PDB file of C-alpha atoms and ligand atoms in Angstrom:
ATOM      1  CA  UNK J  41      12.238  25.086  -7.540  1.00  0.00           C
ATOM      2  CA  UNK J  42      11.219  21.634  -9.555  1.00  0.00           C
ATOM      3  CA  UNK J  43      12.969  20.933 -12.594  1.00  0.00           C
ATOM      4  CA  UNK J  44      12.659  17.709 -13.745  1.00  0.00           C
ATOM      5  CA  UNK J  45       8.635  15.749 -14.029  1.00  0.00           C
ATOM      6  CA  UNK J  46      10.040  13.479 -11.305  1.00  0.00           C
ATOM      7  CA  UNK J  47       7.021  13.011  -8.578  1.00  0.00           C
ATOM      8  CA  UNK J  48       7.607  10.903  -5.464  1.00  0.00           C
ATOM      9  CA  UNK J  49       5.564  10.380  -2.570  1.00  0.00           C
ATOM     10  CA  UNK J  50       5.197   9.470   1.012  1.00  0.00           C
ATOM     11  CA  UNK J  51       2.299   7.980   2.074  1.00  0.00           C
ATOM     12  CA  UNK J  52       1.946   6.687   5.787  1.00  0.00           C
ATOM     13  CA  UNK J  53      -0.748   4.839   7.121  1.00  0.00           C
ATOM     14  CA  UNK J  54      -1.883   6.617   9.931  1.00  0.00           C
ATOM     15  CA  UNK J  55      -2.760   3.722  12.625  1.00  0.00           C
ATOM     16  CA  UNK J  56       0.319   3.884  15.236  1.00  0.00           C
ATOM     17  CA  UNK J  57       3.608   5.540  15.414  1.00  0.00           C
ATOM     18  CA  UNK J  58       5.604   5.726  12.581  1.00  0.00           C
ATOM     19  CA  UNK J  59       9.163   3.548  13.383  1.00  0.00           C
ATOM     20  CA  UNK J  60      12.517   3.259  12.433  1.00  0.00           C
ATOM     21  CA  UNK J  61      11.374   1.049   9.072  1.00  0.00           C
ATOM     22  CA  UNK J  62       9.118   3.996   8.088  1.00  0.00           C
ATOM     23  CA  UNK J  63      12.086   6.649   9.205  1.00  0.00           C
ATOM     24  CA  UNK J  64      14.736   4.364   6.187  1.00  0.00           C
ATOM     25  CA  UNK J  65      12.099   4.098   3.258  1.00  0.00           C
ATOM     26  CA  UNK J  66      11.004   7.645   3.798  1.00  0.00           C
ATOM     27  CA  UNK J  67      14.629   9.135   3.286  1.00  0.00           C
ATOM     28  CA  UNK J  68      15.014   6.685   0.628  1.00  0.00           C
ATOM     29  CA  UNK J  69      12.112   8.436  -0.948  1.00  0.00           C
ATOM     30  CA  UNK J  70      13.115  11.754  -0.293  1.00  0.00           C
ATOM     31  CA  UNK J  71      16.804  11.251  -1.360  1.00  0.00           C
ATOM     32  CA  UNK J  72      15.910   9.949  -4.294  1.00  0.00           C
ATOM     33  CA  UNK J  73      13.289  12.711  -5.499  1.00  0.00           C
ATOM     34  CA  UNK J  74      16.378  15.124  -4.480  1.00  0.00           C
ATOM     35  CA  UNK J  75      18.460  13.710  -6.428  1.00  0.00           C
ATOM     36  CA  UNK J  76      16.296  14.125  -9.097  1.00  0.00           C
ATOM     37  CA  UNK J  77      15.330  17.641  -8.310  1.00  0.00           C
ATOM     38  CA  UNK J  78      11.992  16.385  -8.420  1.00  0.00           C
ATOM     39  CA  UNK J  79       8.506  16.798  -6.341  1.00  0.00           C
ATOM     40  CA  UNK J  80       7.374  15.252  -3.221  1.00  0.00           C
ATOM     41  CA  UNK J  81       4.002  14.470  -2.461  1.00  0.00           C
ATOM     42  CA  UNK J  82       2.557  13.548   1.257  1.00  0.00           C
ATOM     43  CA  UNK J  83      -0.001  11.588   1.286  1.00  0.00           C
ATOM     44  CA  UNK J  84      -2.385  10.693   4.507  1.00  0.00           C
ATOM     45  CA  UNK J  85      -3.515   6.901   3.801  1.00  0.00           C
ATOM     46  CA  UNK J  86      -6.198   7.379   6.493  1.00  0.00           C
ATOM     47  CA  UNK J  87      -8.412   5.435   4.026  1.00  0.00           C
ATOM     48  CA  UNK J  88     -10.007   3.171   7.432  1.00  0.00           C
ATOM     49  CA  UNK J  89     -12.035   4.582   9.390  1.00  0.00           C
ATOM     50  CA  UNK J  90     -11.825   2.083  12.394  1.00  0.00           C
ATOM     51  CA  UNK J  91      -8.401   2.056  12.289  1.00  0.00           C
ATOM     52  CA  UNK J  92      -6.888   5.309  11.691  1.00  0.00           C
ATOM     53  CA  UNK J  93      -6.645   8.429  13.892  1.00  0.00           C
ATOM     54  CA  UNK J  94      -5.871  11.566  13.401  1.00  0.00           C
ATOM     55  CA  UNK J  95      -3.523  12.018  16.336  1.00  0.00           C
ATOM     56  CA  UNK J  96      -1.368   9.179  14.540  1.00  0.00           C
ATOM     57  CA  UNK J  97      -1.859  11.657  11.169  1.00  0.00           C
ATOM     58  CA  UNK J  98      -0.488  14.951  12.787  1.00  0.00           C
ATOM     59  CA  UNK J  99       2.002  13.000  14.469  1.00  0.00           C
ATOM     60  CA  UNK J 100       3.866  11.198  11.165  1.00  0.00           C
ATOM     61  CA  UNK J 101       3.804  14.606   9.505  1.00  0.00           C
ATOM     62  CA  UNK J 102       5.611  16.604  12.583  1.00  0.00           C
ATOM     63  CA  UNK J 103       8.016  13.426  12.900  1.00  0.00           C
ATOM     64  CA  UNK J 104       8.677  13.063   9.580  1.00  0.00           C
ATOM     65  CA  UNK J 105       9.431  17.222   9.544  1.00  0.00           C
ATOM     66  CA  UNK J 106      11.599  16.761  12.797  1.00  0.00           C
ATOM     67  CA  UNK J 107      13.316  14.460  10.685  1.00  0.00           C
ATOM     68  CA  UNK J 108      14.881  16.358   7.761  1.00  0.00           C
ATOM     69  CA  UNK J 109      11.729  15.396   5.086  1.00  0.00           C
ATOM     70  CA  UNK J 110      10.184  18.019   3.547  1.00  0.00           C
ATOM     71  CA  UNK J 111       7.226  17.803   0.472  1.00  0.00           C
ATOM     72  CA  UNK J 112       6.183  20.062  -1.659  1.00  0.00           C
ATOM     73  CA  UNK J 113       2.277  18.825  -1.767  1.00  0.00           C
ATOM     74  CA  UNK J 114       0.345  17.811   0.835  1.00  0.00           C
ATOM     75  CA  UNK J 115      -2.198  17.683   3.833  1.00  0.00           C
ATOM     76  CA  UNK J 116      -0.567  20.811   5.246  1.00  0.00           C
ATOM     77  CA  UNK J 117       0.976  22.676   2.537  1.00  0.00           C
ATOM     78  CA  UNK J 118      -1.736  21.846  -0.223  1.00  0.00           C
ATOM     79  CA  UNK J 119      -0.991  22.071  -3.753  1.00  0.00           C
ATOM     80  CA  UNK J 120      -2.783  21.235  -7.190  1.00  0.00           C
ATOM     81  CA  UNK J 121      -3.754  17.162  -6.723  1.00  0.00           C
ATOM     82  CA  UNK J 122      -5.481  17.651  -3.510  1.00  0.00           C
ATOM     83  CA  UNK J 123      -7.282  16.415  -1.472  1.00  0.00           C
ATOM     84  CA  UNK J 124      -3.921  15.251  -0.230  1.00  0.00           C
ATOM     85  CA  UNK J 125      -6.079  12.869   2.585  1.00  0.00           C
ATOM     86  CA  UNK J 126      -7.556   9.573   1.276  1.00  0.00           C
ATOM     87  CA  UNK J 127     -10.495   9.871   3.765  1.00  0.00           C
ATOM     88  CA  UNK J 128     -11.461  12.806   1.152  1.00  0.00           C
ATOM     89  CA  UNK J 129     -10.937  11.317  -2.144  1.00  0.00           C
ATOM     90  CA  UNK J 130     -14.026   9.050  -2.056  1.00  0.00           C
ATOM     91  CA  UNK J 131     -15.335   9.908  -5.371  1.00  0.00           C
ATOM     92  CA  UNK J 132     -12.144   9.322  -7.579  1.00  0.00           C
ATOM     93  CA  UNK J 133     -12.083   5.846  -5.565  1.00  0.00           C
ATOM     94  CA  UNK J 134     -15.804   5.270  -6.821  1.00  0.00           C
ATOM     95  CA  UNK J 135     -15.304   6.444 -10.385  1.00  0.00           C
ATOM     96  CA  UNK J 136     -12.201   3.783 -10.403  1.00  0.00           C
ATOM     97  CA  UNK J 137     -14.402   1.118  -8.851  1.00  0.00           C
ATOM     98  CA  UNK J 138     -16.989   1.771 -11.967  1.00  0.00           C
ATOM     99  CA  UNK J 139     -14.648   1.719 -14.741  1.00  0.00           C
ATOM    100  CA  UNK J 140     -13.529  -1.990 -13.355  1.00  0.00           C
ATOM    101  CA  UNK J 141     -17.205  -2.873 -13.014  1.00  0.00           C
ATOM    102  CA  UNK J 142     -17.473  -1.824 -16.765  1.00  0.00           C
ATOM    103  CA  UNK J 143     -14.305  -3.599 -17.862  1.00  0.00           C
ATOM    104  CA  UNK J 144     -15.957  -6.997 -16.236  1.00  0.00           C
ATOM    105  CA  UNK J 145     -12.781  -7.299 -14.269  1.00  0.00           C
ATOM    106  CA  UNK J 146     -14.123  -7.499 -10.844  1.00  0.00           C
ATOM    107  CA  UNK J 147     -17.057  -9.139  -8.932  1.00  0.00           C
ATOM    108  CA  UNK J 148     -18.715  -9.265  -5.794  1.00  0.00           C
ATOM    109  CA  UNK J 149     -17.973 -12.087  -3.584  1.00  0.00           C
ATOM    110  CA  UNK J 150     -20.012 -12.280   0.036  1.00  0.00           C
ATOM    111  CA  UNK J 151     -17.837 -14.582   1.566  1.00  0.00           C
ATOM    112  CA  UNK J 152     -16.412 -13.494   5.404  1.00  0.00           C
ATOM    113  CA  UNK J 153     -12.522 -13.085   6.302  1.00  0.00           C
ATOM    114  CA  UNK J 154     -13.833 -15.667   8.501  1.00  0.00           C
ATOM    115  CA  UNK J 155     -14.569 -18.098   5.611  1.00  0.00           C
ATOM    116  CA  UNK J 156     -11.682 -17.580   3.944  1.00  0.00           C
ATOM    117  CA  UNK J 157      -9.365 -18.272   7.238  1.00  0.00           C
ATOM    118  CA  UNK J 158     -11.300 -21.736   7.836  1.00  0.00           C
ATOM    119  CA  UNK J 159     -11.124 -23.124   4.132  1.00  0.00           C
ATOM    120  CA  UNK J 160      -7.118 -21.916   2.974  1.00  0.00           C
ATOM    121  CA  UNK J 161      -6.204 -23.563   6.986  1.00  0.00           C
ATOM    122  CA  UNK J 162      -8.461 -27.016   5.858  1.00  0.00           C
ATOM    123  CA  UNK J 163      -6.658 -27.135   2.420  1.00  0.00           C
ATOM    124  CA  UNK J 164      -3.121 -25.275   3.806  1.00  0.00           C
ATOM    125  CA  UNK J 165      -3.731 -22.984   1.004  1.00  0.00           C
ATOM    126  CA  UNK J 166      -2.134 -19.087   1.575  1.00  0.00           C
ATOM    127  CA  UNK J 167      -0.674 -16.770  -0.438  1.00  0.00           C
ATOM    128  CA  UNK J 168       3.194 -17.183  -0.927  1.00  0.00           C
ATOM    129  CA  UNK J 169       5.110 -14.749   1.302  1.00  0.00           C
ATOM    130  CA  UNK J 170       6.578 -12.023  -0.470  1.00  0.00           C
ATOM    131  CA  UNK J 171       9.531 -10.414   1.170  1.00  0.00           C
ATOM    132  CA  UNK J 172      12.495 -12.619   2.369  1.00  0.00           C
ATOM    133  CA  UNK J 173      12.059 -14.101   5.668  1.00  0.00           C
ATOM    134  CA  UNK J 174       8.548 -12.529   5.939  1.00  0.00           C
ATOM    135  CA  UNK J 175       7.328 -14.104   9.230  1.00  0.00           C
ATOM    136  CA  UNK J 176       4.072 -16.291   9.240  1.00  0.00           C
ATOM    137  CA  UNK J 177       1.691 -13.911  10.750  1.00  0.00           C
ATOM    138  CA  UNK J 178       2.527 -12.372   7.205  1.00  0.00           C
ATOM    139  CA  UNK J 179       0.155 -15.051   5.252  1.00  0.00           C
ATOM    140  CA  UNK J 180      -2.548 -14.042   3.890  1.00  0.00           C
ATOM    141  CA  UNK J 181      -5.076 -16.397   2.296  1.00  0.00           C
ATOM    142  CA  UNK J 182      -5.388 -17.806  -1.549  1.00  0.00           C
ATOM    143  CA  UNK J 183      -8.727 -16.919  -2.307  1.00  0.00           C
ATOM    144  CA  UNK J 184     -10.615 -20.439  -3.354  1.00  0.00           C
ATOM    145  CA  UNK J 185     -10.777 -20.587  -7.143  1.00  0.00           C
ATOM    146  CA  UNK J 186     -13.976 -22.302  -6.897  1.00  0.00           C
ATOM    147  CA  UNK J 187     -15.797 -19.603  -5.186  1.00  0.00           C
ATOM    148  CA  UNK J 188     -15.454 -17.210  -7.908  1.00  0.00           C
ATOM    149  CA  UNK J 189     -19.202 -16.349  -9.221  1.00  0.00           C
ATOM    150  CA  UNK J 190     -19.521 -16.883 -12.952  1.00  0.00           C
ATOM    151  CA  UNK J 191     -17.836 -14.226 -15.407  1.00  0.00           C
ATOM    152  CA  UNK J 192     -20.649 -11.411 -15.561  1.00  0.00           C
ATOM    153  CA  UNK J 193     -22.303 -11.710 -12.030  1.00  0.00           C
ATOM    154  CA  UNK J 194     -23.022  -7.885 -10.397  1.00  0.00           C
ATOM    155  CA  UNK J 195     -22.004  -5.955 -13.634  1.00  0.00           C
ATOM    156  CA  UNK J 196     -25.356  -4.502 -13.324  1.00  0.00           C
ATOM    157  CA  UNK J 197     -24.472  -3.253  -9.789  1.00  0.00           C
ATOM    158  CA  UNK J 198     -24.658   0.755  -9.623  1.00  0.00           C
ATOM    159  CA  UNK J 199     -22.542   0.902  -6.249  1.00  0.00           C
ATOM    160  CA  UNK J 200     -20.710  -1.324  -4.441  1.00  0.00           C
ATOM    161  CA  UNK J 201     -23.216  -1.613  -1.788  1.00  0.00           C
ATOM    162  CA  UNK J 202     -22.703  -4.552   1.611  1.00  0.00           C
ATOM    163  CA  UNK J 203     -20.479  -6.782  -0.564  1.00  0.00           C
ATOM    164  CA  UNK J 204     -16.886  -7.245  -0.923  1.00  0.00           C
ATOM    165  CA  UNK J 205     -15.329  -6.674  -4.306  1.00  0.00           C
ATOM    166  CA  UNK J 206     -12.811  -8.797  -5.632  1.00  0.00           C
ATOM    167  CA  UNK J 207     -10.486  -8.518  -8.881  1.00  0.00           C
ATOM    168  CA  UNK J 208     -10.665 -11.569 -10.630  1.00  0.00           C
ATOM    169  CA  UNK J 209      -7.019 -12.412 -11.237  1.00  0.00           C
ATOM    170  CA  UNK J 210      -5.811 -14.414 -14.555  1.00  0.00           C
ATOM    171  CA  UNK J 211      -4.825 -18.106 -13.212  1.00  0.00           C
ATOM    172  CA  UNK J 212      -1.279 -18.867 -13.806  1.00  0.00           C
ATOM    173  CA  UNK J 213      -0.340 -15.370 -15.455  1.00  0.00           C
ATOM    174  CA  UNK J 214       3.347 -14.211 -14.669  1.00  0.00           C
ATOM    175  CA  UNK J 215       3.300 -10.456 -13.448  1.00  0.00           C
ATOM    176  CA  UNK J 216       6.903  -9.176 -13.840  1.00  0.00           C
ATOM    177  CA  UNK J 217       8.252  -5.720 -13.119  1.00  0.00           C
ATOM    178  CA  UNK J 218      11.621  -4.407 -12.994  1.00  0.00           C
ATOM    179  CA  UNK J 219      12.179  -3.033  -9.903  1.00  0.00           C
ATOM    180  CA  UNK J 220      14.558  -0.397  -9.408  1.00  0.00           C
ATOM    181  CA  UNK J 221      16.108  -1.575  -6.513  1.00  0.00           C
ATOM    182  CA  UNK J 222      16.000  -5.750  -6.697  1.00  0.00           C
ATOM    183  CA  UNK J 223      15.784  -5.764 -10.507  1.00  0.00           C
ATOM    184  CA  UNK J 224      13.433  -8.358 -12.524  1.00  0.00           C
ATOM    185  CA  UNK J 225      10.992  -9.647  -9.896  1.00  0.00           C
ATOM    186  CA  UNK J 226       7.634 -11.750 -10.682  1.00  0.00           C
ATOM    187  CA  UNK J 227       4.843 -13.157  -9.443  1.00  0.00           C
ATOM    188  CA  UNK J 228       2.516 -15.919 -10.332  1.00  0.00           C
ATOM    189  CA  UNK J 229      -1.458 -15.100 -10.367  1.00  0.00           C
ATOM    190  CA  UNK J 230      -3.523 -17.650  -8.443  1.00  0.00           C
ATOM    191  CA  UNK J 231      -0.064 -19.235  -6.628  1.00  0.00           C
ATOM    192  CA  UNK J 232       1.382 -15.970  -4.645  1.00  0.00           C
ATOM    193  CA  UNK J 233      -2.093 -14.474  -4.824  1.00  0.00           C
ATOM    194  CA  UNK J 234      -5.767 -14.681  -5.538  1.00  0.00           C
ATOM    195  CA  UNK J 235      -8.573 -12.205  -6.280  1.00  0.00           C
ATOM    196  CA  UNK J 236      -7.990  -9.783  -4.465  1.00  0.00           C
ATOM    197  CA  UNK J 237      -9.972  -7.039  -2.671  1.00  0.00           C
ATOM    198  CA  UNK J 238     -11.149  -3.932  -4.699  1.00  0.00           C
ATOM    199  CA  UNK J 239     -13.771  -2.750  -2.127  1.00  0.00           C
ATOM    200  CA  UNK J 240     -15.027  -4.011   1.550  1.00  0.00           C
ATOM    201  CA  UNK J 241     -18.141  -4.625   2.767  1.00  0.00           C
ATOM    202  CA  UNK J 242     -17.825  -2.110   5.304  1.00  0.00           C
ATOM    203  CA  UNK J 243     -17.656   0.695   2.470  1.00  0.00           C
ATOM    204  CA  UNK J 244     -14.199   1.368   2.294  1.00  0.00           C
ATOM    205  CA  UNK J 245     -11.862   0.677  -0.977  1.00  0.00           C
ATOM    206  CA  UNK J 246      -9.337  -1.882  -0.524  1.00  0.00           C
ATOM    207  CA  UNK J 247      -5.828  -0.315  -0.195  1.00  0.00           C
ATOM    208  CA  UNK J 248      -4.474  -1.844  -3.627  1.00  0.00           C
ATOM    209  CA  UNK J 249      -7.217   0.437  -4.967  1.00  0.00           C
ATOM    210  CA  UNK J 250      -7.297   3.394  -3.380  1.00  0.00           C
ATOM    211  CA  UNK J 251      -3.523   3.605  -3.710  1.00  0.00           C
ATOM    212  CA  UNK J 252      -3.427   3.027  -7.549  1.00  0.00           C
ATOM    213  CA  UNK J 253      -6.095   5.814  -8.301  1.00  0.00           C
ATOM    214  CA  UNK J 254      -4.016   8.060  -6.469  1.00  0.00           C
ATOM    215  CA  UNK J 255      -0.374   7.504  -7.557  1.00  0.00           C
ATOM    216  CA  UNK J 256      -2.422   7.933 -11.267  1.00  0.00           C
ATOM    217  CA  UNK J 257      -4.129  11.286  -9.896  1.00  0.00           C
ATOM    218  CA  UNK J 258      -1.147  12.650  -8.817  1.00  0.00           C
ATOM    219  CA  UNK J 259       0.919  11.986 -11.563  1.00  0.00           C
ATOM    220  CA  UNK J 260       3.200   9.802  -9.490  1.00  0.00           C
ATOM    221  CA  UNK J 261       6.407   8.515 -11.507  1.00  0.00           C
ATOM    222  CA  UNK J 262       8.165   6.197  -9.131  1.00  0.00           C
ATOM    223  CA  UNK J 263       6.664   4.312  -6.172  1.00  0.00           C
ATOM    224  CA  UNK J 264       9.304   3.689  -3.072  1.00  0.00           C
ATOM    225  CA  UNK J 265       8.347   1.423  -0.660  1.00  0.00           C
ATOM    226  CA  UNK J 266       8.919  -1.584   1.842  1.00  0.00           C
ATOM    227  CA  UNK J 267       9.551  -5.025   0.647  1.00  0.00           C
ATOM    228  CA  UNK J 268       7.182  -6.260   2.108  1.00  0.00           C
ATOM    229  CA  UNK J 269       4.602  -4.606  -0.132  1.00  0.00           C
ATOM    230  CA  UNK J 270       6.302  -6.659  -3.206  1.00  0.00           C
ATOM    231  CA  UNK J 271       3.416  -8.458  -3.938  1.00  0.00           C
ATOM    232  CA  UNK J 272       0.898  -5.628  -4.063  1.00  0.00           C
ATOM    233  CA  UNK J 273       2.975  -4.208  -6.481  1.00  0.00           C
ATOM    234  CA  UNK J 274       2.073  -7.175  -8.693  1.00  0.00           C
ATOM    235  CA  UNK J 275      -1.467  -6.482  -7.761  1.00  0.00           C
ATOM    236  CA  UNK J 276      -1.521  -2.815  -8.702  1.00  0.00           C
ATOM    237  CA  UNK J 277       0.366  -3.278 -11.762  1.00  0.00           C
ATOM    238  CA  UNK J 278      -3.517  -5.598 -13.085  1.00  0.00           C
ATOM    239  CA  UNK J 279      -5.605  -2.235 -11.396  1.00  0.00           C
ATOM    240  CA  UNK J 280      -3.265   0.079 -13.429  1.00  0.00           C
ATOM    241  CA  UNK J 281      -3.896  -2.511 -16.677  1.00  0.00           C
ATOM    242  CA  UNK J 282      -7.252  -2.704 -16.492  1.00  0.00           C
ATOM    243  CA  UNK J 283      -7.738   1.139 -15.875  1.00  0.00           C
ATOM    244  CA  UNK J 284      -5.568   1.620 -19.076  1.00  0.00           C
ATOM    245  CA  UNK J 285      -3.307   3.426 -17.262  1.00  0.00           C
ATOM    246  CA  UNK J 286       0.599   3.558 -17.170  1.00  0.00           C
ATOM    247  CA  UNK J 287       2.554   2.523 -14.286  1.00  0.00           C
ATOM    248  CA  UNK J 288       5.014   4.178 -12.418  1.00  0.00           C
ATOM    249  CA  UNK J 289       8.350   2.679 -11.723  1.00  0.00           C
ATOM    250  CA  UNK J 290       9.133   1.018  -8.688  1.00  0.00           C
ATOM    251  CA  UNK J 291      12.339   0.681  -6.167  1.00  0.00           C
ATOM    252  CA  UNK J 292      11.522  -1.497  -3.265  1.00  0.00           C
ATOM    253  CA  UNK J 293      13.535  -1.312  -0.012  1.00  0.00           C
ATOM    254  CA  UNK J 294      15.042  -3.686   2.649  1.00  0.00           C
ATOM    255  CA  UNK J 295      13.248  -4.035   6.090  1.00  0.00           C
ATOM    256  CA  UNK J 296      13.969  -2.920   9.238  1.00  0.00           C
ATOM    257  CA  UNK J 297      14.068  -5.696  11.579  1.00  0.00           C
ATOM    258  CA  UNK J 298      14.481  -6.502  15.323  1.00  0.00           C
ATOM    259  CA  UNK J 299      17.332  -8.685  16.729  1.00  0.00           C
ATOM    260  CA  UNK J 300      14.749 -11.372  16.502  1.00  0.00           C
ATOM    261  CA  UNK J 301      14.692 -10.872  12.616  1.00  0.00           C
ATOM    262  CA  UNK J 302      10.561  -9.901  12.503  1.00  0.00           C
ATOM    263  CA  UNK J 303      10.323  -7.406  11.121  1.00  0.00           C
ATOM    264  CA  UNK J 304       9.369  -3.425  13.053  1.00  0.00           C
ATOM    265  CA  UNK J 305       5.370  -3.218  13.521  1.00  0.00           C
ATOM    266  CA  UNK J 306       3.354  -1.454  16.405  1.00  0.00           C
ATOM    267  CA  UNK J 307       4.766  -3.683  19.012  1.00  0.00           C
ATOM    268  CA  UNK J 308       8.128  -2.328  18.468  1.00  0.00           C
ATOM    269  CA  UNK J 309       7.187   1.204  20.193  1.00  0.00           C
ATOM    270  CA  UNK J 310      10.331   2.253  22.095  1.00  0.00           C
ATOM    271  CA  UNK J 311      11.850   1.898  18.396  1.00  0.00           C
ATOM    272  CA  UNK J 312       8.963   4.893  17.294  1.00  0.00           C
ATOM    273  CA  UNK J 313      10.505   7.887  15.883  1.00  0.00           C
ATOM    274  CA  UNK J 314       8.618   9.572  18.844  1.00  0.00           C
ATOM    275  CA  UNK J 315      10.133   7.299  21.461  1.00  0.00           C
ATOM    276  CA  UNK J 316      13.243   8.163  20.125  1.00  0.00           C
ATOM    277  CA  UNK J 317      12.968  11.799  19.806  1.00  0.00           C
ATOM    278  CA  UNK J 318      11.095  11.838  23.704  1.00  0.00           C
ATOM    279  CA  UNK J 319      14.566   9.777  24.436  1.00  0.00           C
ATOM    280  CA  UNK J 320      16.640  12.716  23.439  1.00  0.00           C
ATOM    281  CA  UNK J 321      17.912  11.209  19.974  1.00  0.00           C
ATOM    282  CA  UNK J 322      19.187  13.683  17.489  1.00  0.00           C
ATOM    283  CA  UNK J 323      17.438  13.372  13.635  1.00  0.00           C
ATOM    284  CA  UNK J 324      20.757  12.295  12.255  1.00  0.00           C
ATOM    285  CA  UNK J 325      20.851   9.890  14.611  1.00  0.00           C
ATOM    286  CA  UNK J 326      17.427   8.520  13.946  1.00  0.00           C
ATOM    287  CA  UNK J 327      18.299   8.446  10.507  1.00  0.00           C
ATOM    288  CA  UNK J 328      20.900   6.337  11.371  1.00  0.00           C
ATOM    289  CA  UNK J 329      19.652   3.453  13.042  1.00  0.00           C
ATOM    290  CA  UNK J 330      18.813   1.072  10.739  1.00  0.00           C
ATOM    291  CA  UNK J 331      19.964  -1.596  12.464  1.00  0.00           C
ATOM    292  CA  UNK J 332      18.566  -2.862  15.779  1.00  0.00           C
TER     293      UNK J 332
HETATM  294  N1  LIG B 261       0.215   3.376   3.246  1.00  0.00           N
HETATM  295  C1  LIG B 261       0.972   2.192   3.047  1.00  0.00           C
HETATM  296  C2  LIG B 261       1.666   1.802   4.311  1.00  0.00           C
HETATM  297  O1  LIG B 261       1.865   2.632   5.185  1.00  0.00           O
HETATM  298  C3  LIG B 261       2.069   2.294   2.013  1.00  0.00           C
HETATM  299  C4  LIG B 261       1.566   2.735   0.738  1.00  0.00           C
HETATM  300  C5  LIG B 261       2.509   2.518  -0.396  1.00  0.00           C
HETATM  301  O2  LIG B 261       3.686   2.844  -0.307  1.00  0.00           O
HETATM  302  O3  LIG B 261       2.005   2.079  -1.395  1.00  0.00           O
HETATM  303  O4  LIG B 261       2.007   0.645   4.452  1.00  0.00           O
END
């Protein structure tokens, strides 16, 4: 029994095992929707189609079970906002994509990954890392003001077709939130990131999007996530202006890292909540180890 509006929400990516990083923000999550009495949403981010499988889905949800999480909406218990499985929620991602189209807030830009590699390593120009002590394979880069197609261009585009789509950021616009867990935080439009990507080429919505129309679809009142999505949060907070739509709050927390300091990713398998649990770990142990 719910009795507070408090909605949460868990939303794995489903491309590898989930690890000991996604094992701490999860029961941050969940501890902090109990605490509120509140609801907990799962959501499947399998958004990509080339890089998400659905072994890697069924296997976060039974982990994150064996764990001690439970939710109260989602792929396998369903509920009132679903479809609980981004692959499925094409059409609210479209509908989102239009009403930025019609704002004039976003534009379609042909230029490669490729392209943008070669010109921000000629001019040394990426995106300011967000987290502390976010490793370089973390840098992403600025997108070159100069490439930006005049205000107007494809605003008479009725999909968004083989291009990518880019939201055309404010140049030297502060984006401040308060987060819950670091307190005032801010960004700078144009210095720790460019336009950014709304849709791909390859058909798919960019996460920033797809995530945003969903935290709004399902009612989603605070965001708890890794540092290292900081800056997205700066990101989301122009989608959720220029849909007209109020933001949630947000608590970011501390990284997991490995006695090198980087950060847990994919390579760090034998730290996988499965490896663990195929080691014979207990779930309060696993819960645990957030230090390496
Ligand atoms: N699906 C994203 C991830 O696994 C996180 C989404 C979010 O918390 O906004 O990195």
């Amino acid at each position: 029994m719910t009795s507070t509006n408090y909605r949460g929400r868990i939303a794995p990516t489903p491309t590898g095992r989930l690890h000991l990083g996604h094992a701490q923000t999860f029961k941050t999550v969940y501890e902090r929707c109990q605490r509120e009495n509140g609801t907990l949403i799962y959501r499947d981010e399998d958004l990509d189609p080339q890089r998400c499988k659905q072994e890697f889905s069924e296997m976060a949800l039974e982990d994150l079970r064996w764990l001690g999480i439970d939710w109260q909406e989602g792929p396998d218990v369903g509920g009132e906002n679903g479809p609980y499985q981004q692959s499925k929620r094409m059409q609210h991602y479209l509908l989102a994509w239009e009403m930025l189209r019609n704002a004039g807030v976003i534009y379609p830009d042909t230029h490669s990954r490729k392209d943008l590699r070669e010109v921000a390593a000629a001019h040394e120009s990426w995106e300011s890392v967000s987290a502390p002590h976010e490793e370089d394979e973390a840098r992403e880069p600025l997108f070159p003001k100069q490439w930006r197609p005049p205000y107007g261009t494809g605003l008479d585009a009725l999909e968004p077709g083989e291009v990518n789509w880019r939201f055309r950021v404010n140049d030297s616009e502060t984006v401040a939130f308060f987060d819950m867990a670091l307190g005032l935080t801010r960004f700078v439009a144009d210095k720790d990131f460019g336009d950014f990507l709304i849709w791909r080429r390859d058909g798919v919505p960019s996460y920033e999007l797809a995530v945003v129309v969903d935290d709004i679809a399902m009612s989603i009142t605070e965001v708890v996530r890794g540092e290292d999505l900081l800056k997205s949060t700066a990101r989301q907070l122009l989608i959720y202006r220029a849909l007209e739509a109020t933001p949630p709050a947000f608590y970011h927390c501390p990284l997991v890292r490995d006695a090198q300091g980087k950060r847990l990713a994919k390579r760090h398998d034998a730290l996988s909540i499965r490896s663990l649990r195929e080691a014979g770990k207990k779930p309060e142990e696993v819960q645990m180890l957030n230090q390496i």
